[in-house]
């Protein structure tokens, strides 16, 4: 037995002397070591450079990371993005000559060999950070002198190829922290719940200590072992002057985390969509605002929990000026299987209820059939053989203005106006605005579409409402910052400028939900048949917000009403966006008048009047010139534009001519002339004394 102990001591001395010799050799080789490293074989960094795909918001905040194909969480991190105190502790504890050595530290190796000779065991390693990175890049199970020499050569090769910052960047990404967590950024998020840019001293020390033995020191499994390792880092850093002793003492009193935190998952549906559309891209920059997104996700989770089981909700926020999507909440909880949270309800086809009524009114306003102050009857009515719509509360209001009818969401006036403009024309306008409208069993559009007898997505509804806020121009939605913006083009129109403002001004007076202030935003609610969907969409000059609430499976929910379920969420979303709501600017040539000040045909819509061209007995009124879709050269290019001649045939005098929803003064004949103030598209309408009308759109040049 004594013989074995002697032999073991001799062996340790031999190995120790060999290490000392290697250290001396390394110190003397100098530049020759680089020559050897360059010929030791190519370094394959393909696997080491693989990173988790990450999705960022508009300011660079992490929304959601995705694991690498082999299931690891390895997030990119530049040295400048980590707390400087972490780097100071790392260098003090692992490699305080990192900035000066060529990849290996002969003095550290000599010290380690001497400690082994004296103690008979490994007291400290002589590995530099570069050597540790070499081991992480090319992991090997063998622990031999040859393997150590290869690691040293690889460390020098890494430094020659990547430089100090490149080596440090690899260490920050590859250092193991237990399980699938690799790299300082992933570890900081997993154990502390925040980015490593701001770390406490105790947090920084723990991140330095864990890679030495990541599985044995995992704080979520072995918190006491992790604490002892962290405290050793603090003690050594204080002894070497990297931190003050009182700072180390205070940091030792801080507890270590005892569980792993989930990685960020903001805007989970939008992030998934971005990655699916750009596979292979390591970083995706979206137009979302992480602060607003987090606030609205919390709002939805809170409100839906109070509404009941099985319900979900979705919110979309659009910047009206740019079309950028600032928030996209697809469900009440992405991981909530009971609410089918993985389904992005912002893209689901649902019945909008009354949420599309504003676009019926907009079409009637621009066609010269009505004005916000036009009187309309809300009485029991039958359309065709069997269609007799009723109001939500089963009452009727009698004679009301179109403004009041829209604010109260009365059904009979909406159907009345849709009959005037025509359901097919209404659906065509929605589709021309970019909305993917689904009709039941591909049926021809009928009058029930005014009350939600069709399918539309929350995304399309939000775009259409943003069009109202933008004077009728429907924006292209912009979702990414890291791709070129869409090419400029003629944007689709959902309404003419004056008609869009009439609707916006009307909706701003809609009574708000309980405990909300009036006249803040222009908004409309909707409730689908059978209480399956509750909607609210609103806008001011800055943003448009659309909200949907319901069950993803389409089941009925008794009492699910847009005004009670969706509107409060809408108003809270505006409050969380911040700032005072700003009304949409008035249209310059809008007609602001009371009912008595309107042209006679616009004062009252009568049920017994002809509704559309062709229904009046005798010759119907129609515009003979200019024809619909014509391009009329009035000489704008020469700077002396002529007036536009207008001519109508048929109808009952007097006639009312309107251009872009504004009546021409003192013109009641079948022939008139209008002096335009600029080139572009205009809508010209004519209405006769019976209420029959015709309308054309022409381009003036």
mmCIF file of C-alpha atoms in Angstrom, residues 124-438:
data_model
loop_
_atom_site.group_PDB
_atom_site.id
_atom_site.type_symbol
_atom_site.label_atom_id
_atom_site.label_comp_id
_atom_site.label_asym_id
_atom_site.label_seq_id
_atom_site.Cartn_x
_atom_site.Cartn_y
_atom_site.Cartn_z
ATOM 1 C CA UNK A 124 -6.950 25.503 -9.978
ATOM 2 C CA UNK A 125 -6.943 25.117 -13.727
ATOM 3 C CA UNK A 126 -4.718 26.957 -16.097
ATOM 4 C CA UNK A 127 -7.353 27.337 -18.780
ATOM 5 C CA UNK A 128 -7.947 30.759 -20.260
ATOM 6 C CA UNK A 129 -11.307 31.942 -21.514
ATOM 7 C CA UNK A 130 -10.034 31.224 -25.017
ATOM 8 C CA UNK A 131 -9.236 27.636 -24.052
ATOM 9 C CA UNK A 132 -12.678 27.237 -22.503
ATOM 10 C CA UNK A 133 -14.233 28.499 -25.719
ATOM 11 C CA UNK A 134 -12.097 26.032 -27.685
ATOM 12 C CA UNK A 135 -13.451 23.231 -25.482
ATOM 13 C CA UNK A 136 -17.026 24.451 -26.050
ATOM 14 C CA UNK A 137 -16.506 24.676 -29.808
ATOM 15 C CA UNK A 138 -14.938 21.193 -29.998
ATOM 16 C CA UNK A 139 -16.154 19.237 -26.969
ATOM 17 C CA UNK A 140 -14.038 16.127 -26.245
ATOM 18 C CA UNK A 141 -14.564 13.500 -23.554
ATOM 19 C CA UNK A 142 -10.865 12.595 -23.180
ATOM 20 C CA UNK A 143 -8.801 14.388 -20.552
ATOM 21 C CA UNK A 144 -5.180 13.866 -21.554
ATOM 22 C CA UNK A 145 -2.087 15.937 -22.096
ATOM 23 C CA UNK A 146 -2.536 15.585 -25.865
ATOM 24 C CA UNK A 147 -6.119 16.832 -25.601
ATOM 25 C CA UNK A 148 -4.940 19.745 -23.473
ATOM 26 C CA UNK A 149 -2.277 20.651 -26.031
ATOM 27 C CA UNK A 150 -4.855 20.518 -28.838
ATOM 28 C CA UNK A 151 -7.130 22.780 -26.799
ATOM 29 C CA UNK A 152 -4.286 25.258 -26.399
ATOM 30 C CA UNK A 153 -3.592 25.296 -30.129
ATOM 31 C CA UNK A 154 -7.286 25.759 -30.859
ATOM 32 C CA UNK A 155 -7.431 28.669 -28.407
ATOM 33 C CA UNK A 156 -4.597 30.435 -30.234
ATOM 34 C CA UNK A 157 -6.264 29.720 -33.577
ATOM 35 C CA UNK A 158 -9.546 31.178 -32.286
ATOM 36 C CA UNK A 159 -7.846 34.374 -31.180
ATOM 37 C CA UNK A 160 -6.024 34.740 -34.486
ATOM 38 C CA UNK A 161 -9.255 34.218 -36.409
ATOM 39 C CA UNK A 162 -11.805 36.082 -34.277
ATOM 40 C CA UNK A 163 -9.849 38.460 -32.091
ATOM 41 C CA UNK A 164 -10.526 39.082 -28.414
ATOM 42 C CA UNK A 165 -14.063 40.389 -28.932
ATOM 43 C CA UNK A 166 -14.984 37.458 -31.159
ATOM 44 C CA UNK A 167 -13.737 34.947 -28.583
ATOM 45 C CA UNK A 168 -15.616 36.753 -25.817
ATOM 46 C CA UNK A 169 -18.750 36.847 -27.957
ATOM 47 C CA UNK A 170 -18.542 33.062 -28.389
ATOM 48 C CA UNK A 171 -18.112 32.541 -24.660
ATOM 49 C CA UNK A 172 -21.124 34.729 -23.895
ATOM 50 C CA UNK A 173 -23.206 32.629 -26.292
ATOM 51 C CA UNK A 174 -21.901 29.107 -25.514
ATOM 52 C CA UNK A 175 -21.178 29.017 -21.764
ATOM 53 C CA UNK A 176 -23.360 26.219 -20.287
ATOM 54 C CA UNK A 177 -25.872 27.006 -17.539
ATOM 55 C CA UNK A 178 -27.649 23.711 -17.038
ATOM 56 C CA UNK A 179 -30.116 21.842 -19.202
ATOM 57 C CA UNK A 180 -30.741 23.442 -22.598
ATOM 58 C CA UNK A 181 -29.785 26.937 -21.371
ATOM 59 C CA UNK A 182 -26.594 28.228 -22.973
ATOM 60 C CA UNK A 183 -25.066 31.665 -22.937
ATOM 61 C CA UNK A 184 -25.287 34.596 -20.560
ATOM 62 C CA UNK A 185 -28.383 36.132 -22.125
ATOM 63 C CA UNK A 186 -30.448 32.953 -21.987
ATOM 64 C CA UNK A 187 -29.271 32.321 -18.422
ATOM 65 C CA UNK A 188 -30.139 35.834 -17.277
ATOM 66 C CA UNK A 189 -33.632 35.524 -18.736
ATOM 67 C CA UNK A 190 -34.101 31.999 -17.357
ATOM 68 C CA UNK A 191 -32.912 32.672 -13.795
ATOM 69 C CA UNK A 192 -33.584 36.396 -13.279
ATOM 70 C CA UNK A 193 -36.317 37.210 -15.794
ATOM 71 C CA UNK A 194 -34.499 40.153 -17.392
ATOM 72 C CA UNK A 195 -31.782 40.977 -19.911
ATOM 73 C CA UNK A 196 -28.124 40.908 -18.798
ATOM 74 C CA UNK A 197 -27.591 44.581 -19.549
ATOM 75 C CA UNK A 198 -28.396 45.431 -15.912
ATOM 76 C CA UNK A 199 -27.314 42.835 -13.336
ATOM 77 C CA UNK A 200 -26.926 43.060 -9.609
ATOM 78 C CA UNK A 201 -23.501 42.089 -8.289
ATOM 79 C CA UNK A 202 -24.927 38.845 -6.906
ATOM 80 C CA UNK A 203 -26.555 38.009 -10.258
ATOM 81 C CA UNK A 204 -23.336 38.724 -12.144
ATOM 82 C CA UNK A 205 -21.326 36.520 -9.759
ATOM 83 C CA UNK A 206 -23.790 33.641 -10.138
ATOM 84 C CA UNK A 207 -23.512 33.838 -13.934
ATOM 85 C CA UNK A 208 -19.723 33.647 -13.610
ATOM 86 C CA UNK A 209 -19.865 30.655 -11.252
ATOM 87 C CA UNK A 210 -22.377 28.370 -12.977
ATOM 88 C CA UNK A 211 -20.452 27.379 -16.168
ATOM 89 C CA UNK A 212 -17.720 25.718 -14.093
ATOM 90 C CA UNK A 213 -20.162 22.953 -13.142
ATOM 91 C CA UNK A 214 -23.518 23.834 -14.706
ATOM 92 C CA UNK A 215 -25.528 20.744 -13.769
ATOM 93 C CA UNK A 216 -24.233 20.420 -10.205
ATOM 94 C CA UNK A 217 -24.733 24.145 -9.495
ATOM 95 C CA UNK A 218 -28.119 24.750 -11.130
ATOM 96 C CA UNK A 219 -29.888 27.099 -8.727
ATOM 97 C CA UNK A 220 -33.315 25.681 -9.597
ATOM 98 C CA UNK A 221 -32.127 22.254 -8.339
ATOM 99 C CA UNK A 222 -29.190 22.882 -6.014
ATOM 100 C CA UNK A 223 -29.606 26.428 -4.660
ATOM 101 C CA UNK A 224 -27.200 26.002 -1.741
ATOM 102 C CA UNK A 225 -24.438 24.677 -3.995
ATOM 103 C CA UNK A 226 -25.067 27.556 -6.398
ATOM 104 C CA UNK A 227 -24.873 30.053 -3.540
ATOM 105 C CA UNK A 228 -21.537 28.697 -2.297
ATOM 106 C CA UNK A 229 -20.076 28.857 -5.812
ATOM 107 C CA UNK A 230 -21.366 32.420 -6.254
ATOM 108 C CA UNK A 231 -19.888 33.513 -2.920
ATOM 109 C CA UNK A 232 -16.469 32.114 -3.916
ATOM 110 C CA UNK A 233 -16.546 34.293 -7.021
ATOM 111 C CA UNK A 234 -17.391 37.333 -4.906
ATOM 112 C CA UNK A 235 -14.605 36.566 -2.406
ATOM 113 C CA UNK A 236 -11.951 36.108 -5.093
ATOM 114 C CA UNK A 237 -13.082 39.246 -6.972
ATOM 115 C CA UNK A 238 -12.824 41.248 -3.733
ATOM 116 C CA UNK A 239 -9.391 39.778 -2.979
ATOM 117 C CA UNK A 240 -8.144 40.798 -6.414
ATOM 118 C CA UNK A 241 -9.576 44.307 -6.106
ATOM 119 C CA UNK A 242 -12.238 43.931 -8.810
ATOM 120 C CA UNK A 243 -14.966 44.910 -6.322
ATOM 121 C CA UNK A 244 -15.013 46.404 -2.830
ATOM 122 C CA UNK A 245 -15.270 44.047 0.139
ATOM 123 C CA UNK A 246 -18.428 45.728 1.436
ATOM 124 C CA UNK A 247 -20.032 45.232 -1.997
ATOM 125 C CA UNK A 248 -19.135 41.548 -1.899
ATOM 126 C CA UNK A 249 -20.564 41.237 1.615
ATOM 127 C CA UNK A 250 -23.852 42.832 0.586
ATOM 128 C CA UNK A 251 -24.074 40.634 -2.519
ATOM 129 C CA UNK A 252 -23.555 37.458 -0.458
ATOM 130 C CA UNK A 253 -26.710 38.322 1.501
ATOM 131 C CA UNK A 254 -28.834 38.227 -1.657
ATOM 132 C CA UNK A 255 -30.707 34.924 -2.182
ATOM 133 C CA UNK A 256 -30.207 32.888 -5.337
ATOM 134 C CA UNK A 257 -33.212 32.160 -7.586
ATOM 135 C CA UNK A 258 -34.780 28.770 -6.888
ATOM 136 C CA UNK A 259 -36.664 28.241 -10.146
ATOM 137 C CA UNK A 260 -36.346 28.896 -13.828
ATOM 138 C CA UNK A 261 -38.529 31.551 -15.389
ATOM 139 C CA UNK A 262 -40.255 31.167 -18.750
ATOM 140 C CA UNK A 263 -38.640 32.920 -21.669
ATOM 141 C CA UNK A 264 -40.428 36.017 -23.004
ATOM 142 C CA UNK A 265 -43.450 35.274 -25.161
ATOM 143 C CA UNK A 266 -44.890 38.657 -26.106
ATOM 144 C CA UNK A 267 -46.915 38.814 -29.322
ATOM 145 C CA UNK A 268 -46.574 35.050 -29.689
ATOM 146 C CA UNK A 269 -48.833 34.831 -32.751
ATOM 147 C CA UNK A 270 -47.203 37.755 -34.566
ATOM 148 C CA UNK A 271 -43.765 36.328 -33.783
ATOM 149 C CA UNK A 272 -44.705 32.898 -35.126
ATOM 150 C CA UNK A 273 -46.082 34.451 -38.284
ATOM 151 C CA UNK A 274 -42.916 36.508 -38.811
ATOM 152 C CA UNK A 275 -40.669 33.450 -38.428
ATOM 153 C CA UNK A 276 -42.870 31.385 -40.761
ATOM 154 C CA UNK A 277 -42.729 34.098 -43.423
ATOM 155 C CA UNK A 278 -38.960 34.549 -43.115
ATOM 156 C CA UNK A 279 -37.466 31.115 -42.386
ATOM 157 C CA UNK A 280 -33.725 31.136 -41.892
ATOM 158 C CA UNK A 281 -33.569 34.753 -40.713
ATOM 159 C CA UNK A 282 -31.859 34.874 -37.291
ATOM 160 C CA UNK A 283 -33.433 38.174 -36.210
ATOM 161 C CA UNK A 284 -36.884 39.575 -36.968
ATOM 162 C CA UNK A 285 -37.666 43.228 -36.208
ATOM 163 C CA UNK A 286 -41.383 43.986 -35.951
ATOM 164 C CA UNK A 287 -43.224 47.291 -35.763
ATOM 165 C CA UNK A 288 -44.795 46.312 -32.438
ATOM 166 C CA UNK A 289 -44.273 48.304 -29.243
ATOM 167 C CA UNK A 290 -43.303 45.823 -26.499
ATOM 168 C CA UNK A 291 -44.545 48.083 -23.695
ATOM 169 C CA UNK A 292 -47.964 48.497 -25.280
ATOM 170 C CA UNK A 293 -48.093 44.820 -26.265
ATOM 171 C CA UNK A 294 -47.394 43.643 -22.716
ATOM 172 C CA UNK A 295 -49.952 46.051 -21.298
ATOM 173 C CA UNK A 296 -52.691 44.946 -23.698
ATOM 174 C CA UNK A 297 -51.955 41.247 -23.171
ATOM 175 C CA UNK A 298 -52.348 41.794 -19.439
ATOM 176 C CA UNK A 299 -55.562 43.760 -20.062
ATOM 177 C CA UNK A 300 -57.054 40.971 -22.176
ATOM 178 C CA UNK A 301 -56.084 38.262 -19.677
ATOM 179 C CA UNK A 302 -57.654 40.216 -16.822
ATOM 180 C CA UNK A 303 -60.901 41.072 -18.627
ATOM 181 C CA UNK A 304 -61.438 37.633 -20.156
ATOM 182 C CA UNK A 305 -60.864 35.881 -16.830
ATOM 183 C CA UNK A 306 -63.732 37.951 -15.432
ATOM 184 C CA UNK A 307 -66.036 37.212 -18.391
ATOM 185 C CA UNK A 308 -65.998 33.437 -18.042
ATOM 186 C CA UNK A 309 -64.509 30.135 -19.141
ATOM 187 C CA UNK A 310 -63.844 29.290 -22.763
ATOM 188 C CA UNK A 311 -63.788 32.908 -23.939
ATOM 189 C CA UNK A 312 -60.908 34.556 -25.745
ATOM 190 C CA UNK A 313 -60.192 37.996 -27.175
ATOM 191 C CA UNK A 314 -58.015 39.699 -29.756
ATOM 192 C CA UNK A 315 -56.801 43.284 -30.211
ATOM 193 C CA UNK A 316 -55.104 45.039 -33.109
ATOM 194 C CA UNK A 317 -53.616 48.553 -32.859
ATOM 195 C CA UNK A 318 -52.665 50.419 -36.060
ATOM 196 C CA UNK A 319 -50.723 53.654 -36.412
ATOM 197 C CA UNK A 320 -52.936 55.658 -38.761
ATOM 198 C CA UNK A 321 -50.137 57.731 -40.280
ATOM 199 C CA UNK A 322 -47.898 54.816 -41.301
ATOM 200 C CA UNK A 323 -50.093 51.719 -41.242
ATOM 201 C CA UNK A 324 -47.674 50.112 -38.767
ATOM 202 C CA UNK A 325 -49.119 47.518 -36.405
ATOM 203 C CA UNK A 326 -48.209 48.664 -32.892
ATOM 204 C CA UNK A 327 -49.863 45.801 -30.982
ATOM 205 C CA UNK A 328 -51.203 42.394 -31.986
ATOM 206 C CA UNK A 329 -52.917 40.326 -29.286
ATOM 207 C CA UNK A 330 -54.159 37.145 -30.907
ATOM 208 C CA UNK A 331 -55.786 35.483 -27.900
ATOM 209 C CA UNK A 332 -56.290 35.717 -24.155
ATOM 210 C CA UNK A 333 -53.256 33.501 -23.519
ATOM 211 C CA UNK A 334 -51.123 31.676 -26.052
ATOM 212 C CA UNK A 335 -50.539 28.694 -23.727
ATOM 213 C CA UNK A 336 -54.114 28.547 -22.411
ATOM 214 C CA UNK A 337 -55.460 25.408 -24.073
ATOM 215 C CA UNK A 338 -58.865 25.809 -22.391
ATOM 216 C CA UNK A 339 -59.341 29.026 -24.403
ATOM 217 C CA UNK A 340 -57.676 27.670 -27.588
ATOM 218 C CA UNK A 341 -54.999 30.298 -27.034
ATOM 219 C CA UNK A 342 -52.748 29.066 -29.832
ATOM 220 C CA UNK A 343 -55.348 30.220 -32.414
ATOM 221 C CA UNK A 344 -54.761 33.752 -33.660
ATOM 222 C CA UNK A 345 -58.286 35.158 -33.570
ATOM 223 C CA UNK A 346 -57.161 38.373 -35.294
ATOM 224 C CA UNK A 347 -57.180 36.367 -38.519
ATOM 225 C CA UNK A 348 -60.356 34.329 -37.965
ATOM 226 C CA UNK A 349 -63.467 34.929 -40.096
ATOM 227 C CA UNK A 350 -66.357 35.943 -37.827
ATOM 228 C CA UNK A 351 -69.687 37.718 -38.149
ATOM 229 C CA UNK A 352 -69.239 41.442 -37.350
ATOM 230 C CA UNK A 353 -72.807 42.199 -36.252
ATOM 231 C CA UNK A 354 -73.374 45.954 -36.502
ATOM 232 C CA UNK A 355 -69.673 46.815 -36.762
ATOM 233 C CA UNK A 356 -69.968 47.412 -40.531
ATOM 234 C CA UNK A 357 -72.906 49.836 -40.322
ATOM 235 C CA UNK A 358 -70.609 52.912 -40.528
ATOM 236 C CA UNK A 359 -69.573 51.856 -44.026
ATOM 237 C CA UNK A 360 -73.205 51.639 -45.152
ATOM 238 C CA UNK A 361 -73.691 55.207 -43.968
ATOM 239 C CA UNK A 362 -70.425 56.328 -45.599
ATOM 240 C CA UNK A 363 -71.580 54.954 -48.954
ATOM 241 C CA UNK A 364 -74.954 56.662 -48.589
ATOM 242 C CA UNK A 365 -73.298 59.963 -47.644
ATOM 243 C CA UNK A 366 -70.895 59.960 -50.580
ATOM 244 C CA UNK A 367 -73.630 58.961 -53.017
ATOM 245 C CA UNK A 368 -75.625 62.044 -52.093
ATOM 246 C CA UNK A 369 -78.457 59.910 -50.694
ATOM 247 C CA UNK A 370 -78.150 61.144 -47.132
ATOM 248 C CA UNK A 371 -76.358 63.513 -44.774
ATOM 249 C CA UNK A 372 -75.721 63.062 -41.033
ATOM 250 C CA UNK A 373 -78.669 65.383 -40.365
ATOM 251 C CA UNK A 374 -81.035 63.702 -42.847
ATOM 252 C CA UNK A 375 -84.195 62.456 -41.128
ATOM 253 C CA UNK A 376 -84.899 58.745 -41.417
ATOM 254 C CA UNK A 377 -87.687 56.579 -40.054
ATOM 255 C CA UNK A 378 -87.074 53.911 -37.438
ATOM 256 C CA UNK A 379 -90.410 52.121 -37.516
ATOM 257 C CA UNK A 380 -91.565 48.537 -38.031
ATOM 258 C CA UNK A 381 -90.752 47.854 -41.675
ATOM 259 C CA UNK A 382 -90.731 44.965 -44.078
ATOM 260 C CA UNK A 383 -88.237 44.700 -46.919
ATOM 261 C CA UNK A 384 -89.243 42.383 -49.705
ATOM 262 C CA UNK A 385 -91.540 39.501 -48.855
ATOM 263 C CA UNK A 386 -90.271 38.476 -45.443
ATOM 264 C CA UNK A 387 -87.335 40.490 -44.114
ATOM 265 C CA UNK A 388 -88.446 42.610 -41.140
ATOM 266 C CA UNK A 389 -85.430 43.669 -39.037
ATOM 267 C CA UNK A 390 -85.840 44.723 -35.422
ATOM 268 C CA UNK A 391 -83.624 46.698 -33.100
ATOM 269 C CA UNK A 392 -81.530 45.015 -30.423
ATOM 270 C CA UNK A 393 -83.854 46.223 -27.644
ATOM 271 C CA UNK A 394 -87.007 45.391 -29.663
ATOM 272 C CA UNK A 395 -88.153 49.041 -29.593
ATOM 273 C CA UNK A 396 -88.348 51.711 -32.301
ATOM 274 C CA UNK A 397 -87.346 55.363 -32.073
ATOM 275 C CA UNK A 398 -89.569 56.896 -34.731
ATOM 276 C CA UNK A 399 -88.105 59.748 -36.799
ATOM 277 C CA UNK A 400 -84.411 60.321 -36.095
ATOM 278 C CA UNK A 401 -81.447 61.841 -37.897
ATOM 279 C CA UNK A 402 -78.985 59.565 -39.651
ATOM 280 C CA UNK A 403 -76.428 60.710 -37.085
ATOM 281 C CA UNK A 404 -78.585 59.542 -34.201
ATOM 282 C CA UNK A 405 -79.505 56.315 -35.980
ATOM 283 C CA UNK A 406 -75.844 55.364 -36.371
ATOM 284 C CA UNK A 407 -74.916 56.390 -32.824
ATOM 285 C CA UNK A 408 -77.774 54.251 -31.444
ATOM 286 C CA UNK A 409 -76.993 51.457 -33.934
ATOM 287 C CA UNK A 410 -80.608 51.265 -35.102
ATOM 288 C CA UNK A 411 -81.211 48.400 -37.496
ATOM 289 C CA UNK A 412 -84.106 49.569 -39.685
ATOM 290 C CA UNK A 413 -82.355 52.803 -40.819
ATOM 291 C CA UNK A 414 -79.196 50.862 -41.659
ATOM 292 C CA UNK A 415 -81.140 48.383 -43.781
ATOM 293 C CA UNK A 416 -83.047 51.285 -45.357
ATOM 294 C CA UNK A 417 -79.804 52.953 -46.430
ATOM 295 C CA UNK A 418 -78.330 49.671 -47.649
ATOM 296 C CA UNK A 419 -81.388 49.180 -49.838
ATOM 297 C CA UNK A 420 -80.717 52.652 -51.273
ATOM 298 C CA UNK A 421 -77.035 52.035 -52.091
ATOM 299 C CA UNK A 422 -77.444 48.360 -52.974
ATOM 300 C CA UNK A 423 -75.994 45.329 -51.117
ATOM 301 C CA UNK A 424 -73.854 44.248 -54.079
ATOM 302 C CA UNK A 425 -72.303 47.700 -54.341
ATOM 303 C CA UNK A 426 -71.679 47.710 -50.595
ATOM 304 C CA UNK A 427 -69.886 44.342 -50.661
ATOM 305 C CA UNK A 428 -67.904 45.421 -53.719
ATOM 306 C CA UNK A 429 -66.750 48.531 -51.863
ATOM 307 C CA UNK A 430 -65.614 46.494 -48.842
ATOM 308 C CA UNK A 431 -63.667 44.137 -51.089
ATOM 309 C CA UNK A 432 -62.189 47.028 -53.047
ATOM 310 C CA UNK A 433 -60.963 48.357 -49.696
ATOM 311 C CA UNK A 434 -58.936 45.158 -49.273
ATOM 312 C CA UNK A 435 -61.261 43.207 -46.971
ATOM 313 C CA UNK A 436 -61.708 39.492 -47.617
ATOM 314 C CA UNK A 437 -65.484 39.234 -47.248
ATOM 315 C CA UNK A 438 -67.087 35.792 -46.956
#
